mmCIF file of C-alpha atoms in Angstrom:
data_model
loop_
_atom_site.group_PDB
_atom_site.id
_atom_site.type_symbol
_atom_site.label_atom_id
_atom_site.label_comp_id
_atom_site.label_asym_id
_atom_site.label_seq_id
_atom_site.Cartn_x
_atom_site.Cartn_y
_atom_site.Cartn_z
ATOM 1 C CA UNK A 1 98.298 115.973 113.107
ATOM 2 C CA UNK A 2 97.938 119.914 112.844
ATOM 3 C CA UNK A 3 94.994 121.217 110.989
ATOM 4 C CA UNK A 4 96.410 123.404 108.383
ATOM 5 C CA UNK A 5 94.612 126.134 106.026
ATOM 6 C CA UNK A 6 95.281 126.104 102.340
ATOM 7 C CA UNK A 7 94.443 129.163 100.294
ATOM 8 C CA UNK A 8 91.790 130.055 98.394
ATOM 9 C CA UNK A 9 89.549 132.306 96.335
ATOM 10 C CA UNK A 10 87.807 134.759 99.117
ATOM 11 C CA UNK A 11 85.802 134.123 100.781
ATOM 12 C CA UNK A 12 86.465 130.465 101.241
ATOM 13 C CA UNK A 13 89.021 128.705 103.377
ATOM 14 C CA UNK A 14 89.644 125.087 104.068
ATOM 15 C CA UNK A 15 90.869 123.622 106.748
ATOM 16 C CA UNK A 16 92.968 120.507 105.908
ATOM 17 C CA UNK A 17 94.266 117.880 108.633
ATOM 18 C CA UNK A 18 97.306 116.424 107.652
ATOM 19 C CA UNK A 19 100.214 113.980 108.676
ATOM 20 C CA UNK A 20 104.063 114.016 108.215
ATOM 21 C CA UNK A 21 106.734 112.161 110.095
ATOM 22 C CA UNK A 22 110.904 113.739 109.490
ATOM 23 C CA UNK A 23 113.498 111.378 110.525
ATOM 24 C CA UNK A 24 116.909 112.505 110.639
ATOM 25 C CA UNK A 25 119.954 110.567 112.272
ATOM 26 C CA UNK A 26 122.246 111.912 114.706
ATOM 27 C CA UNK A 27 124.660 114.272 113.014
ATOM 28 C CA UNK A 28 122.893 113.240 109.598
ATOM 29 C CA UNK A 29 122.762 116.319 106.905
ATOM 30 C CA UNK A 30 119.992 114.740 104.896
ATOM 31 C CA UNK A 31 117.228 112.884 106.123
ATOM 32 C CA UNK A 32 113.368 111.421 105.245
ATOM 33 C CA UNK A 33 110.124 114.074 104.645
ATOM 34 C CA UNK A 34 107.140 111.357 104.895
ATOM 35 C CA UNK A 35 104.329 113.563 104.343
ATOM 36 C CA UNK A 36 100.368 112.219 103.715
ATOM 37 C CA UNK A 37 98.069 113.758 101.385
ATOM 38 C CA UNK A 38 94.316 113.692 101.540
ATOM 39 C CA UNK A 39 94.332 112.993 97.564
ATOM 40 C CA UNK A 40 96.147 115.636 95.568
ATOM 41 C CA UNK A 41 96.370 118.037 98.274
ATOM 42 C CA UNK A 42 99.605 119.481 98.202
ATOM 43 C CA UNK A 43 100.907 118.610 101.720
ATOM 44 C CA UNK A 44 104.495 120.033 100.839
ATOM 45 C CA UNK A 45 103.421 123.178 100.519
ATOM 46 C CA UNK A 46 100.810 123.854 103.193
ATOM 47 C CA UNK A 47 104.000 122.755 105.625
ATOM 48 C CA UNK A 48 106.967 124.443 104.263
ATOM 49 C CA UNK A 49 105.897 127.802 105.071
ATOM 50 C CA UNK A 50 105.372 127.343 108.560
ATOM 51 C CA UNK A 51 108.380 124.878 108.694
ATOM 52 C CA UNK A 52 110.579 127.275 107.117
ATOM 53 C CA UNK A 53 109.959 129.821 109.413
ATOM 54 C CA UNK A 54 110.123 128.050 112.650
ATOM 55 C CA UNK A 55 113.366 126.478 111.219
ATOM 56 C CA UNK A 56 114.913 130.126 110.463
ATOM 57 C CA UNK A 57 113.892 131.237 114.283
ATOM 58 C CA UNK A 58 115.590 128.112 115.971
ATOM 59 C CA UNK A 59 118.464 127.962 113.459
ATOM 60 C CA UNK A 60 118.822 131.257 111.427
ATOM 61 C CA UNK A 61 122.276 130.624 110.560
ATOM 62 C CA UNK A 62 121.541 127.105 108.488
ATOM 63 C CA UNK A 63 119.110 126.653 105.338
ATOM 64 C CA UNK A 64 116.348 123.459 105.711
ATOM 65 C CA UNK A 65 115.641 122.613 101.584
ATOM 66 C CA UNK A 66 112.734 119.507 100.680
ATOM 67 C CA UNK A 67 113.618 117.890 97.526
ATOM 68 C CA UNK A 68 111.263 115.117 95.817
ATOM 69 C CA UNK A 69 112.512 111.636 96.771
ATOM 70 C CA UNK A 70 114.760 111.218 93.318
ATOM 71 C CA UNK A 71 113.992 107.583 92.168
ATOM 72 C CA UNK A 72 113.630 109.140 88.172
ATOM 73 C CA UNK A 73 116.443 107.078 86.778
ATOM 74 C CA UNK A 74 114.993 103.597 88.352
ATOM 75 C CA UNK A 75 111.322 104.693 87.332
ATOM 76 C CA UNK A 76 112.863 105.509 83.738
ATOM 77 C CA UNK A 77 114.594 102.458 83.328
ATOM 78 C CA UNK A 78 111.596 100.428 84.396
ATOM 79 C CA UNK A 79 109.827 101.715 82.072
ATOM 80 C CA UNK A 80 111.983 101.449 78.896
ATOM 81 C CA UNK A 81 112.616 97.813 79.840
ATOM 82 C CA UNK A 82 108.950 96.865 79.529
ATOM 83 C CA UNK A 83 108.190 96.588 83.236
ATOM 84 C CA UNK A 84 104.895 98.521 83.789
ATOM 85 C CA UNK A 85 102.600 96.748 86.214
ATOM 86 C CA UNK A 86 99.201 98.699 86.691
ATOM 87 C CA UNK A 87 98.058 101.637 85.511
ATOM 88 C CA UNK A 88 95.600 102.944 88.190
ATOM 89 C CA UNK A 89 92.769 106.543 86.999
ATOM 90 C CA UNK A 90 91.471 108.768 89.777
ATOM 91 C CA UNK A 91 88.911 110.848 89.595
ATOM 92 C CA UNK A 92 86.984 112.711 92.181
ATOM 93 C CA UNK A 93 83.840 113.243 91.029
ATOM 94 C CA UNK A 94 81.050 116.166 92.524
ATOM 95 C CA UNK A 95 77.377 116.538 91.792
ATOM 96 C CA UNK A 96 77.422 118.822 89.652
ATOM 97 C CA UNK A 97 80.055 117.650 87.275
ATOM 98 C CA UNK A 98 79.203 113.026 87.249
ATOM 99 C CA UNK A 99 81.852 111.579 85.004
ATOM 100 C CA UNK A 100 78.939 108.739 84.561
ATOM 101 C CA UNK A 101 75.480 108.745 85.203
ATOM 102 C CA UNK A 102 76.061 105.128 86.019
ATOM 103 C CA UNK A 103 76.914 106.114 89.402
ATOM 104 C CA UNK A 104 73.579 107.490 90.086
ATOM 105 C CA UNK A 105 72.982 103.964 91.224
ATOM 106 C CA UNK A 106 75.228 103.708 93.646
ATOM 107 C CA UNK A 107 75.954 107.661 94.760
ATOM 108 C CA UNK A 108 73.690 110.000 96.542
ATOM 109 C CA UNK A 109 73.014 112.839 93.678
ATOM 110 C CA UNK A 110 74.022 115.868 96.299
ATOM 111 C CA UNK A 111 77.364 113.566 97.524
ATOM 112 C CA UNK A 112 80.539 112.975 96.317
ATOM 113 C CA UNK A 113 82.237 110.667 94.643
ATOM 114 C CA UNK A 114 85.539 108.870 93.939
ATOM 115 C CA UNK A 115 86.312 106.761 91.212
ATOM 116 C CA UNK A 116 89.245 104.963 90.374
ATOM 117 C CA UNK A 117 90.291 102.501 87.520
ATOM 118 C CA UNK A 118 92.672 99.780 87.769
ATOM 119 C CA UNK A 119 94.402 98.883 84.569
ATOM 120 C CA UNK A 120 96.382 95.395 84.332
ATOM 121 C CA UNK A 121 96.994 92.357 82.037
ATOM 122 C CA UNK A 122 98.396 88.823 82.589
ATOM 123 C CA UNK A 123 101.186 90.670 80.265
ATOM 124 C CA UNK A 124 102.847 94.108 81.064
ATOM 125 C CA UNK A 125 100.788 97.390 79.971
ATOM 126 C CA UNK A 126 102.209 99.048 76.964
ATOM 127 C CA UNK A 127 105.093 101.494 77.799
ATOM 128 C CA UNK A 128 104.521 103.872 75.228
ATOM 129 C CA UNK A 129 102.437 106.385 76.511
ATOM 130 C CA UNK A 130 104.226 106.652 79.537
ATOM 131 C CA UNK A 131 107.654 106.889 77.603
ATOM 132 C CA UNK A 132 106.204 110.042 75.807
ATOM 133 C CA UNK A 133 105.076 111.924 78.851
ATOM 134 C CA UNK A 134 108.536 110.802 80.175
ATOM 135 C CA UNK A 135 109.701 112.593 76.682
ATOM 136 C CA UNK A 136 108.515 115.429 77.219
ATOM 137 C CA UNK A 137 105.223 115.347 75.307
ATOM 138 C CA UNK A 138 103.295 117.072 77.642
ATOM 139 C CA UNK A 139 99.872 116.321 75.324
ATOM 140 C CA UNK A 140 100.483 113.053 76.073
ATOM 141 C CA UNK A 141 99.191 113.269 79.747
ATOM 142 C CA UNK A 142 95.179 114.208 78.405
ATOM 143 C CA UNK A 143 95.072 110.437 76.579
ATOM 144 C CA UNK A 144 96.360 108.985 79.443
ATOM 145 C CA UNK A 145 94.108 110.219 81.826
ATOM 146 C CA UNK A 146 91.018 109.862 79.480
ATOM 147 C CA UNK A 147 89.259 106.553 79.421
ATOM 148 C CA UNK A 148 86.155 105.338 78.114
ATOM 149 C CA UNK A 149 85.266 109.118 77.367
ATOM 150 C CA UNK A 150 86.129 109.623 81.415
ATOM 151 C CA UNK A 151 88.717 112.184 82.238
ATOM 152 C CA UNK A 152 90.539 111.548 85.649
ATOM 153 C CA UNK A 153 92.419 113.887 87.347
ATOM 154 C CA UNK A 154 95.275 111.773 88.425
ATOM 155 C CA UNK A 155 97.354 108.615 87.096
ATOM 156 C CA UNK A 156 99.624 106.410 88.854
ATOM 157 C CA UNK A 157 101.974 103.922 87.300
ATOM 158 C CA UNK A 158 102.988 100.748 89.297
ATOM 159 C CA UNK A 159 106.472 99.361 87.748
ATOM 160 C CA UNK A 160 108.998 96.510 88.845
ATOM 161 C CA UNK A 161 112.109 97.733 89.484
ATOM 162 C CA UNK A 162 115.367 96.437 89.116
ATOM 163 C CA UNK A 163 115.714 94.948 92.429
ATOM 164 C CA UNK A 164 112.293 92.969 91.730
ATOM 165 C CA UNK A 165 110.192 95.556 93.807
ATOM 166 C CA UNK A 166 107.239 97.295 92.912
ATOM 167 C CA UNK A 167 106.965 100.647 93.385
ATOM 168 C CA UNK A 168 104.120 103.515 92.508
ATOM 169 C CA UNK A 169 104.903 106.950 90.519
ATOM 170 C CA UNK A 170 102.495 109.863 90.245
ATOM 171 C CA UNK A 171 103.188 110.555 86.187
ATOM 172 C CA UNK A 172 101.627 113.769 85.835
ATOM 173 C CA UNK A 173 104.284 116.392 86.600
ATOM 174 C CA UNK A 174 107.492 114.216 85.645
ATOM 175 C CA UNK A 175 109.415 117.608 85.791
ATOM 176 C CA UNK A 176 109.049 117.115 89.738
ATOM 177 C CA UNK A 177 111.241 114.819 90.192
ATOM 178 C CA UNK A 178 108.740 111.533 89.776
ATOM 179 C CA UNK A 179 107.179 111.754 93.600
ATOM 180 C CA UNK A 180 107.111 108.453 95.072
ATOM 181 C CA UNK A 181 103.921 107.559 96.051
ATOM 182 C CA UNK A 182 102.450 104.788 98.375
ATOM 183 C CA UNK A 183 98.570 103.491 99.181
ATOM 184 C CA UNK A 184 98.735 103.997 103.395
ATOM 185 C CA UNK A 185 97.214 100.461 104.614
ATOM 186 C CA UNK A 186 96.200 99.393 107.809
ATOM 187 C CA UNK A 187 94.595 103.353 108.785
ATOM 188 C CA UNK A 188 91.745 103.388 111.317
ATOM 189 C CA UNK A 189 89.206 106.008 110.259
ATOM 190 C CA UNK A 190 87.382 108.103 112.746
ATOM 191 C CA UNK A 191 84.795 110.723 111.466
ATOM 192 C CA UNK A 192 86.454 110.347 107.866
ATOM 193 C CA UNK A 193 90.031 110.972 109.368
ATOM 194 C CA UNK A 194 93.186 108.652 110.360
ATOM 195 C CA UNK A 195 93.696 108.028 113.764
ATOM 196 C CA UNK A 196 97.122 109.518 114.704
ATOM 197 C CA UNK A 197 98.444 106.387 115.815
ATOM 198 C CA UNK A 198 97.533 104.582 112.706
ATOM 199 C CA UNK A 199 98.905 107.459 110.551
ATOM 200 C CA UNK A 200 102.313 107.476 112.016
ATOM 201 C CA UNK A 201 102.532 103.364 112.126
ATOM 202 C CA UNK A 202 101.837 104.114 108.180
ATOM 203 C CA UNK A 203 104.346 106.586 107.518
ATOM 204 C CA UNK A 204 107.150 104.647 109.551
ATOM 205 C CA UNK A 205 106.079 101.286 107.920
ATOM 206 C CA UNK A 206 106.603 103.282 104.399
ATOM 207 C CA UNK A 207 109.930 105.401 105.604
ATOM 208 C CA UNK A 208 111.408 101.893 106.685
ATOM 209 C CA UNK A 209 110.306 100.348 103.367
ATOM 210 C CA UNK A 210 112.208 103.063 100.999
ATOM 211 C CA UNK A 211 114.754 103.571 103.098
ATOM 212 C CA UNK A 212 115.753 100.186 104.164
#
């Protein structure tokens, strides 16, 4: 893992450590970008710049492109056949902006916070929400991510797919191409951080699991 600094307003920088694993077979034109995020850090592009130019020095005469993993037609049809799982809210939540006073109890007031809500039913969730932000209704995306009088910053949508397996969709920029998105289990924490090793025993367990 290569600590990697993300931009922002001066005079503030942040360093961010971050994971990604690349496998492409012998003689292969495409391959697999496996890439962890520390929550809703964009890890695609704190890596293409520097990946784009090392690429250009070692091979300046071919082109290195990183599409989203394009399951949009499976997610789609999952979700127009009444197949939604879990809806799962995430919000992380500072000091100086508490979703809930309620966490007071819980939280240190000068620390911060995640919260997350889990959303499921001994039936499916209803579709419909998700089938207008899928639409195109991009108003659609404030209900969904307001609950209780809560606003999260993130939603993710678990659905049963064709095949019978259960995947997990970030919904809020559908234009993206539908990221696929998986919780990393089995990680070993030191100081607040993945070990390596458990990291990359992640990624290649998830790479193995979408790939086949």
């Amino acid at each position: 893992m290569e600590p990697s600094v993300t931009t922002r307003p001066p005079p503030d920088t942040q360093l961010v450590r971050h994971g990604a694993l690349f496998r492409l077979q012998a003689e292969a034109a495409d391959g697999w970008l496996c890439v962890h995020s520390d929550y809703r850090r964009g890890s695609k592009g704190l890596l293409m710049d520097g990946l784009m130019d090392r690429f250009r020095g070692d091979f300046g005469d071919l082109m290195i492109e990183v599409l989203p993993c394009q399951l949009a037609a499976a997610f789609r049809e999952a979700v127009e056949h009444d197949r939604v799982q879990k809806l799962k809210l995430v919000r992380m939540d500072s000091p100086t902006d508490r979703a809930t006073e309620a966490l007071n109890k819980w939280v240190r007031r000068n620390a911060n916070a995640r919260l997350e809500l889990d959303i499921m039913s001994t039936a499916r969730l209803l579709p419909a929400l998700i089938q207008q932000r899928l639409g195109g209704d991009h108003d659609s995306i404030t209900t969904i991510l307001e609950f209780n009088g809560i606003h999260f910053d993130q939603a993710k949508v678990e659905v049963e797919l064709a095949d019978g397996a259960a995947r997990t969709f970030n919904i809020e920029r559908p234009e993206s191409g539908h990221p696929l998105t998986e919780d990393l289990s089995g990680l070993d924490l030191r100081d607040g951080d993945p070990t390596e090793a458990s990291l990359f025993a992640a990624l290649r367990a998830v790479l193995a699991d979408v790939t086949g």
